[in-house]
Every structure is written in C-alpha cells, then in structure tokens.
mmCIF file of C-alpha atoms in Angstrom:
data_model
loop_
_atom_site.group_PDB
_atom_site.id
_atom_site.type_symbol
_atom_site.label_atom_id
_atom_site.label_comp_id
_atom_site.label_asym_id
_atom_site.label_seq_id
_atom_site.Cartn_x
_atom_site.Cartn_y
_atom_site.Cartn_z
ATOM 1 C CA UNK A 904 0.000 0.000 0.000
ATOM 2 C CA UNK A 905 1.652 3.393 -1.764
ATOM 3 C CA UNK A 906 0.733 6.448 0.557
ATOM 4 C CA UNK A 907 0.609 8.745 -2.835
ATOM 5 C CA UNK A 908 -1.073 5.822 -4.672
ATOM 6 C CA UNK A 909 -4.125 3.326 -4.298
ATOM 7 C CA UNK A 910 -5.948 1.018 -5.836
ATOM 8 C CA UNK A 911 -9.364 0.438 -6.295
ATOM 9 C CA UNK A 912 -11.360 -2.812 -6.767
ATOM 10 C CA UNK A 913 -14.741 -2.687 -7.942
ATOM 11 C CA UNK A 914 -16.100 -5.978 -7.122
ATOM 12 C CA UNK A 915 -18.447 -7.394 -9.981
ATOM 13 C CA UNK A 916 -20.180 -4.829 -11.565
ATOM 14 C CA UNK A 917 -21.818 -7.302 -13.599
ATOM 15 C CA UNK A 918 -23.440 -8.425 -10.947
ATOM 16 C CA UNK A 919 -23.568 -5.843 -7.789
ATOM 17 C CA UNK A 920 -24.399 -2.692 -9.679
ATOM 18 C CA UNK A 921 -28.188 -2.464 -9.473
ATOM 19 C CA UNK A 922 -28.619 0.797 -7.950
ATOM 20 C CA UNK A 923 -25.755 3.082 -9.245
ATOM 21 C CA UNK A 924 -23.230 2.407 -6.692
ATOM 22 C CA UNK A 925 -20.460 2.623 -9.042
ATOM 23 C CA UNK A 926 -20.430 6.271 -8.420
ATOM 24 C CA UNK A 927 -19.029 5.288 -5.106
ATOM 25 C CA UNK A 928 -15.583 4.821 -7.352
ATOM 26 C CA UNK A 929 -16.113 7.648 -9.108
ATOM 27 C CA UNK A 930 -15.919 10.007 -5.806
ATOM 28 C CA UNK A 931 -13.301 8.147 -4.129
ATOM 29 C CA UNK A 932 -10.955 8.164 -7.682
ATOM 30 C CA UNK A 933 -11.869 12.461 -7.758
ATOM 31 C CA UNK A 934 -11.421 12.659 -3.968
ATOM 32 C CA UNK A 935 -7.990 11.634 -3.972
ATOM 33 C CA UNK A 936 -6.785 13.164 -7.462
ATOM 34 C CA UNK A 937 -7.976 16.867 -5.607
ATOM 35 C CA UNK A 938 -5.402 16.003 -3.293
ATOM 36 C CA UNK A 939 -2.887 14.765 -5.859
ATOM 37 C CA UNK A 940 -2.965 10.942 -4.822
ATOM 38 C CA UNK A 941 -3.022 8.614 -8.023
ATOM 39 C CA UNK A 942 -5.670 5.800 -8.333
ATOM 40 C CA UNK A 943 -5.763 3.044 -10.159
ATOM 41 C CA UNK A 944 -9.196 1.563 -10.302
ATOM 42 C CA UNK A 945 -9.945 -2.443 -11.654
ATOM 43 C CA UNK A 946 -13.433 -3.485 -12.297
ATOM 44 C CA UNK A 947 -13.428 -6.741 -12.056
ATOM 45 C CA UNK A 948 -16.050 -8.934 -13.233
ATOM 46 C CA UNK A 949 -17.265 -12.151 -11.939
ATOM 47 C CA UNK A 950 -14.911 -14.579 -14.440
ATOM 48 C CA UNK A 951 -11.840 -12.675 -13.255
ATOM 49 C CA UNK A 952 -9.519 -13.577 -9.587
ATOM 50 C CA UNK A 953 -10.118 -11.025 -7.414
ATOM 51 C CA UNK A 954 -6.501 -9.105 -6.813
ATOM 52 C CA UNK A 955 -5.415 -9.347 -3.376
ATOM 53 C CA UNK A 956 -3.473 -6.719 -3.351
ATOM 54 C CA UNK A 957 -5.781 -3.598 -4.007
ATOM 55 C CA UNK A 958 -5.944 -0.985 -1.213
ATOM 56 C CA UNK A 959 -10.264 -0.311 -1.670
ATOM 57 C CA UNK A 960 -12.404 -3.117 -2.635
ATOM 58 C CA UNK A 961 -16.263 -1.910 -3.134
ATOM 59 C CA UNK A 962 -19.483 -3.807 -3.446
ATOM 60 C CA UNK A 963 -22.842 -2.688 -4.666
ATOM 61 C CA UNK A 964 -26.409 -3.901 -4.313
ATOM 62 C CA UNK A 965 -27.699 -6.228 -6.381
ATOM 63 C CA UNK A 966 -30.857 -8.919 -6.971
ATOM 64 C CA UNK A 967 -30.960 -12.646 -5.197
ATOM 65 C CA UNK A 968 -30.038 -14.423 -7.870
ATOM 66 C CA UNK A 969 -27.036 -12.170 -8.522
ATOM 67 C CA UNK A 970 -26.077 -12.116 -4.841
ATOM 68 C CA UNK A 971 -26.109 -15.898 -4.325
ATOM 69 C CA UNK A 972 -23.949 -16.388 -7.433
ATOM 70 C CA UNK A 973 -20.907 -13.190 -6.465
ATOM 71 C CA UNK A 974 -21.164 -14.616 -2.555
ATOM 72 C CA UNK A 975 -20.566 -18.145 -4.435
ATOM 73 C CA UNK A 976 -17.673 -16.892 -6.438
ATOM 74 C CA UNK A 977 -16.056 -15.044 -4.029
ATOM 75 C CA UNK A 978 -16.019 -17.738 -1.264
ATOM 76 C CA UNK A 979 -14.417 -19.781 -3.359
ATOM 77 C CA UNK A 980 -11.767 -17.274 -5.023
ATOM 78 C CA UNK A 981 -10.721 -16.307 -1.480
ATOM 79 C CA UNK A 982 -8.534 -13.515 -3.465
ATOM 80 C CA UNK A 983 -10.966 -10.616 -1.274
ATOM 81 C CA UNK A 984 -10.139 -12.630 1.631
ATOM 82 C CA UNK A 985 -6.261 -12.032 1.153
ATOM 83 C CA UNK A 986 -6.855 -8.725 0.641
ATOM 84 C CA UNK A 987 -8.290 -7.937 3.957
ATOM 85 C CA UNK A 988 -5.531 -10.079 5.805
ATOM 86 C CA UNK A 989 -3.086 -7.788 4.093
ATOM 87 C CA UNK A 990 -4.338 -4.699 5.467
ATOM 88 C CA UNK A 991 -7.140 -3.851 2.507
ATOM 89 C CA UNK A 992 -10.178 -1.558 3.518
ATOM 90 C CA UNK A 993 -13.681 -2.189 2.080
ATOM 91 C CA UNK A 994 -17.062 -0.891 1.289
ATOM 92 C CA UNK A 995 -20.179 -2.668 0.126
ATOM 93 C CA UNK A 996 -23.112 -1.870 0.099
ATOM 94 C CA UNK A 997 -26.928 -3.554 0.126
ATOM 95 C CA UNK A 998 -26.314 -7.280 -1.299
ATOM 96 C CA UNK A 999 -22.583 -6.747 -0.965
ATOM 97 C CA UNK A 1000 -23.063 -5.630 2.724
ATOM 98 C CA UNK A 1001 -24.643 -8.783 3.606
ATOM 99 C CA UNK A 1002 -22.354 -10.828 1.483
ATOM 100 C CA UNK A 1003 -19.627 -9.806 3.926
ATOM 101 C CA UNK A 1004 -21.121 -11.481 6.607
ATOM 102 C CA UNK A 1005 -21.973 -15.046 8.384
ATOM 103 C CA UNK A 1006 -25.117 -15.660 6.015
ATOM 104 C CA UNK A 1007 -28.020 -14.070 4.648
ATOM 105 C CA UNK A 1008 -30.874 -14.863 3.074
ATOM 106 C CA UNK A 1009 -31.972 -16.429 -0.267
ATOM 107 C CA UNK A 1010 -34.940 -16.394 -2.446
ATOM 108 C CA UNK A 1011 -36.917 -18.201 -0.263
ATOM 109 C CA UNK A 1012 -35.418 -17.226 2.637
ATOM 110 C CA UNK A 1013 -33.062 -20.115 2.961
ATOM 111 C CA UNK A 1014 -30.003 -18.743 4.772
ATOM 112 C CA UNK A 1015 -27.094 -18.444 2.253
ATOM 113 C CA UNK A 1016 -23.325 -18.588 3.611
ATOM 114 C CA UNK A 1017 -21.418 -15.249 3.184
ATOM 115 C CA UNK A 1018 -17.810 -14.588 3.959
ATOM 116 C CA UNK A 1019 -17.414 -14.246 7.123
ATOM 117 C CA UNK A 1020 -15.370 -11.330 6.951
ATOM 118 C CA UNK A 1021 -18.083 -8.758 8.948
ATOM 119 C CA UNK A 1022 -19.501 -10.160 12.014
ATOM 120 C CA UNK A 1023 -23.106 -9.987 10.519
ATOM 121 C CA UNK A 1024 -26.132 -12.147 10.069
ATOM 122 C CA UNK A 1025 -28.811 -10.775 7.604
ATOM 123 C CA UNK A 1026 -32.475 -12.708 6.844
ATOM 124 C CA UNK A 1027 -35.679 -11.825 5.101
ATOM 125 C CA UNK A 1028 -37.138 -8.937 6.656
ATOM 126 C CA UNK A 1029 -41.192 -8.751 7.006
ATOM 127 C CA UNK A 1030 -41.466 -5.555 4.880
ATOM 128 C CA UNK A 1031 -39.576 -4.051 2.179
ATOM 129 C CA UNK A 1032 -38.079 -1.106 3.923
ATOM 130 C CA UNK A 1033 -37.602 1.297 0.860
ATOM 131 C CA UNK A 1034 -36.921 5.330 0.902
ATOM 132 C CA UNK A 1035 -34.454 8.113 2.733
ATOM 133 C CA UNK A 1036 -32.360 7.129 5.739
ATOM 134 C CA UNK A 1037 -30.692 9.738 7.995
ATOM 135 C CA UNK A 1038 -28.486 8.749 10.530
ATOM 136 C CA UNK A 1039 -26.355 9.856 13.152
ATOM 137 C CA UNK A 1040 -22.423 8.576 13.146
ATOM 138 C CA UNK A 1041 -20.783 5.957 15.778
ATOM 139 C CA UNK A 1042 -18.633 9.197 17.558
ATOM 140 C CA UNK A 1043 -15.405 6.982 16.917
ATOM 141 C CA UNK A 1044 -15.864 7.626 13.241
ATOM 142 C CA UNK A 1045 -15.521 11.362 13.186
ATOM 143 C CA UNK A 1046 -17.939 11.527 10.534
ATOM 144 C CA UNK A 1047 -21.270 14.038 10.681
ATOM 145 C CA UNK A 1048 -24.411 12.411 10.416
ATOM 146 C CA UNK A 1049 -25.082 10.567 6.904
ATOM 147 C CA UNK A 1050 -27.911 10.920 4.290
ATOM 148 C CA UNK A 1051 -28.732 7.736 1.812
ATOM 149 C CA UNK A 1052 -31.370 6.320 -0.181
ATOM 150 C CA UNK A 1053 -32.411 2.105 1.199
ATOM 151 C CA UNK A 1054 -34.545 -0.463 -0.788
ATOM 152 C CA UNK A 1055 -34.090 -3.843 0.508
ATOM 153 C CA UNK A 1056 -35.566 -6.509 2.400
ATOM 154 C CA UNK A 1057 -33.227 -7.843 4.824
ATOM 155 C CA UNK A 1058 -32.335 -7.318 8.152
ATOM 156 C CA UNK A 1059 -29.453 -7.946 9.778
ATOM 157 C CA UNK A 1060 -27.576 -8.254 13.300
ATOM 158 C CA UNK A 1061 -24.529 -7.453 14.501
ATOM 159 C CA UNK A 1062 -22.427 -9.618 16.435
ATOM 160 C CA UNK A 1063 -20.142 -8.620 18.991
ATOM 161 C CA UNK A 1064 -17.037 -8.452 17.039
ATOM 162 C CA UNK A 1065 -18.553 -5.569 14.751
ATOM 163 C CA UNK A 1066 -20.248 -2.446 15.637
ATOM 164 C CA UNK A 1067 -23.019 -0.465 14.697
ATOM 165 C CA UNK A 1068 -22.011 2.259 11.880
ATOM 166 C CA UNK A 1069 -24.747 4.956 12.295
ATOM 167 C CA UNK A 1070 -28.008 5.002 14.726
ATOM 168 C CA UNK A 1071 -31.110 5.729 12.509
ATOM 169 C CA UNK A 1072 -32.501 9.376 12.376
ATOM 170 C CA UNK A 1073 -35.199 8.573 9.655
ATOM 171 C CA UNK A 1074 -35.695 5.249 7.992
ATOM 172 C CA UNK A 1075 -35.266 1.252 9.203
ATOM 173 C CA UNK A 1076 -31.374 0.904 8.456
ATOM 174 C CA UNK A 1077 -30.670 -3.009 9.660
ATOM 175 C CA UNK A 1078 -34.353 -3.487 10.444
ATOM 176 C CA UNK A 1079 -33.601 -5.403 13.339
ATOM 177 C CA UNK A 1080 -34.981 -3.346 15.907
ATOM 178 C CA UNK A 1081 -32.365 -2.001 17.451
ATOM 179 C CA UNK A 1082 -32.115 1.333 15.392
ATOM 180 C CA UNK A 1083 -28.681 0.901 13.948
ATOM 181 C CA UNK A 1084 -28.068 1.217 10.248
ATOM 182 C CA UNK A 1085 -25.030 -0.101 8.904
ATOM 183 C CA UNK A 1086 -21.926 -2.149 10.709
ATOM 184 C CA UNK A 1087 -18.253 -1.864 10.462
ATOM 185 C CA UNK A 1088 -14.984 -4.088 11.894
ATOM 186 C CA UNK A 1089 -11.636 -2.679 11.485
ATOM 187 C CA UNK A 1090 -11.382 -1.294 8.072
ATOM 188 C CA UNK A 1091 -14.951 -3.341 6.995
ATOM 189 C CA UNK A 1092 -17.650 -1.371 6.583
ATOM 190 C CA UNK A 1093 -21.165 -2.209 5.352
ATOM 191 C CA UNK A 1094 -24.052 -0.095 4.773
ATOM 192 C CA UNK A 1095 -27.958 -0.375 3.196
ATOM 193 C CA UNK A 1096 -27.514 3.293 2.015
ATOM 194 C CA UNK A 1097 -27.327 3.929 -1.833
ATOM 195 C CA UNK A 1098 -27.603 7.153 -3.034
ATOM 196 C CA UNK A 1099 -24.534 6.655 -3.977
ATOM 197 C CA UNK A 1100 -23.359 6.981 -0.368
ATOM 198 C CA UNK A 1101 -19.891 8.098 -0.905
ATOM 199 C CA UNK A 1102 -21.051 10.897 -3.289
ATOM 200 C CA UNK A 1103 -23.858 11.951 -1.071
ATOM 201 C CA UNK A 1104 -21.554 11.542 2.446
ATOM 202 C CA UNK A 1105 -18.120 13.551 1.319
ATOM 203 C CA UNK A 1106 -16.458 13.009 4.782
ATOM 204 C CA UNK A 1107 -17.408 8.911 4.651
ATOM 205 C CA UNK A 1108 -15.671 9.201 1.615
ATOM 206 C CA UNK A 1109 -12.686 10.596 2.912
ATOM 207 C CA UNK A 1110 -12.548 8.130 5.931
ATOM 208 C CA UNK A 1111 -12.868 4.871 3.216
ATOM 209 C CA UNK A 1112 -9.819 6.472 1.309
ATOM 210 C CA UNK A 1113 -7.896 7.652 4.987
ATOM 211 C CA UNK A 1114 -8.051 3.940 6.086
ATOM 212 C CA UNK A 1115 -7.265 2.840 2.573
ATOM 213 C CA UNK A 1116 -3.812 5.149 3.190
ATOM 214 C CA UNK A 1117 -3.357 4.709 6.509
ATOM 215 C CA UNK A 1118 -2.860 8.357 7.717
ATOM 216 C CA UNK A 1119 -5.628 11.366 7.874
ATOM 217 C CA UNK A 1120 -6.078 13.656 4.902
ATOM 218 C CA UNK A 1121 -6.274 17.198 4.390
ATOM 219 C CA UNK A 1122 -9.579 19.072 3.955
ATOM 220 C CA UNK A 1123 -10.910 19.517 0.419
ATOM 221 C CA UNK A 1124 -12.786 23.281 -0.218
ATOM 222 C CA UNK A 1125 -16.521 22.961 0.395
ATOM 223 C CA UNK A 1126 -17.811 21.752 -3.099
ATOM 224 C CA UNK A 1127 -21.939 20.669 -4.318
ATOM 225 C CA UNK A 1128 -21.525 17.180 -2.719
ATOM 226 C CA UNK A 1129 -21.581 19.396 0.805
ATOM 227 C CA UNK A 1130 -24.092 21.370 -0.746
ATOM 228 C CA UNK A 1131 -26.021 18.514 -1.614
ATOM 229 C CA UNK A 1132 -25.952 16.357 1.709
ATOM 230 C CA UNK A 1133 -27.263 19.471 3.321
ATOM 231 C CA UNK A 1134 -30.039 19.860 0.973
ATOM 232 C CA UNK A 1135 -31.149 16.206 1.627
ATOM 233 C CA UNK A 1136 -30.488 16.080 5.779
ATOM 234 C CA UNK A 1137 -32.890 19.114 5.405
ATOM 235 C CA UNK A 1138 -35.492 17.436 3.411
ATOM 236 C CA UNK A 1139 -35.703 14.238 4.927
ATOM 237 C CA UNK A 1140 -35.851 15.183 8.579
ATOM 238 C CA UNK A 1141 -38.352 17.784 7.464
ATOM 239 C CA UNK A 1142 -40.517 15.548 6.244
ATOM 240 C CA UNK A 1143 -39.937 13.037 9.388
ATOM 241 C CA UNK A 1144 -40.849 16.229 11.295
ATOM 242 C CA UNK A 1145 -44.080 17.033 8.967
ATOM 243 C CA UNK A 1146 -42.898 19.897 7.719
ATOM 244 C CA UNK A 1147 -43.074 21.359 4.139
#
C-alpha cells in the first residue's frame, strides 16, 4: 500500500451494480486526485480472480439471484479474503453488505453462507423497507451524520465483534430493531444506504480512502456534494418532522 497511490477494486459490476453504486468509485478516484494521490481503479467482473493486493475493494447492491452467485464466487476465489488479511479496507453496500457477513438470506429465505469477513447475520425482513435514511455517526468515526437512499428486504444483526455504523434518524437501516443502520470491523464497513453513499456523504468518503492510506487527509474546499448532503439532511428530517 503506496501512501501517494491506491488502488481500487470494484467488485463485480456485472453483478452488484443495481442501484448506481459505481459512483461510489467515481468520488473516491476524484477525492484523492484533488489532493494529488493517483488511483488506479480495476473493475473486475465475476470470471476474473479477485486481486489481493488492491488498497479499496467496493461492493454494490444487487438482486438474489445475482447475490447468491458473487457470494458463491467469491467464497471460493478467497482472493478478497487475502486482501483484507493484508491490510485492505472495504465498502459494500446492500447485497454486498450482507455478502460480507456469516449468512443471509436467499430467495426463499433459505439462509445463504457469506464470507465471514463482517460479524453480521442478515435474513428476510417482514417488509420491504424502501426510501431516505438519515443517521447519526458511531462518535469513533468522526464523521457528521449521513444521508442515503435504502430499498431492501433484509435485516441484519450485529455480532459482537462488529459495531453499529450509524443510529437511525429517519428510515429502518438493519431493520432489526435495534435502530442501527449499517456495521463496520476494522477497516470493513457495510451499509444499506445507496444514493450513492460516498457521493452523497463527502467526509465517509474521505474516511474509506484515509483507512485505505493509513494516515488522515487534508480538507478539500466545500464543493456541491456538501451542498447537496445538506439539501437532503434538510429534506428528509423535514418531512420526518411534517414539515413542508
């Protein structure tokens, strides 16, 4: 790991891409050219090793079908596996949140083995919770509260070697009824929110790439992606509040 260079894995867009989360690349490859690190960024697709020795490695949502099959693949690659046992951080999102853990579940609700990577179990939830989330931070994280857009039926708990990312604002998050949206372990972190988060969340961007480097980074000018987070913390806790 280069601290004026990194390299970015997008796990199987031909699979996990459902919901635009490739733009989560996008604003981590523009975050760190404004400050004049160098990216390289794979996409990899689902008949190609994963690289084990990428600094990011991103996951996006995806259907069941498409979900069983990348959790299939990458089980028995084990190339993201290396990865993290040399130091790698990573973000998924949705389906690829819940591939990171124990299991989760199938079509039918059969439970599905994940990876094992996030202390996580995820199931079929009773509803389909679908629309804005705000949420506030775990204080550790030193990042303000978070605005994203969930549409998924699982829910999922945390075991006791992860912790809770964010406690819901507005929204269901994990949907397992104890508030908490999201989960992270070391540099693992896993999240329901699409929106893309990264673009929507500047500062969780910067946090993914200062893990990914292993040392803080500087402030970036105040740019639309602040603009825009406030505009959508506004609107969403208005309307929670029943405001117009």
């Amino acid at each position: 790991m280069s601290s004026d260079r990194i390299k970015i894995v997008w796990i199987y867009p031909d699979l996990l891409s459902t919901y635009g989360d490739q733009g989560n690349t996008i604003v981590l490859e523009r975050r760190a050219q404004l400050r004049g690190i160098a990216t390289e960024t794979v996409h990899l697709r689902s008949d190609e090793p994963v690289p084990p020795d990428g600094d990011v490695y991103l996951l996006g949502g995806g259907e069941d079908r498409p979900q069983i099959l990348a959790a299939q693949r990458l089980r028995n690659d084990g190339g993201l596996h290396r990865a993290v046992q040399n130091g790698a951080t990573v973000f998924a999102v949705c389906a690829g949140y819940q591939i990171l853990g124990h299991e989760f579940g199938g079509e039918e609700g059969q439970p599905v083995p994940g990876l094992g990577l996030l202390d996580i179990r995820s199931y079929r939830g009773q509803t389909r919770a679908v629309g804005e989330v705000v949420s506030e931070v775990a204080s550790e994280l030193n990042v303000p509260r978070v605005t994203g857009f969930e549409n998924h039926m699982g829910a999922t708990a945390i075991g006791p070697n992860a912790r809770p990312f964010s406690k819901v604002l507005s929204g269901v998050g994990n949907g397992d009824g104890q508030g908490f949206e999201g989960a992270y372990q070391g540099r693992i972190l896993g999240t329901y929110m699409h929106g893309p988060a990264l673009v929507r969340n500047p500062a969780l961007a910067d946090l993914v790439l200062s893990w990914a480097l292993g040392r803080d980074l500087p402030p970036l000018p105040p740019s639309w992606s602040e603009r825009l987070r406030e505009e959508r913390l506004s609107a969403v806790l208005s309307a929670a509040n029943g405001q117009t």
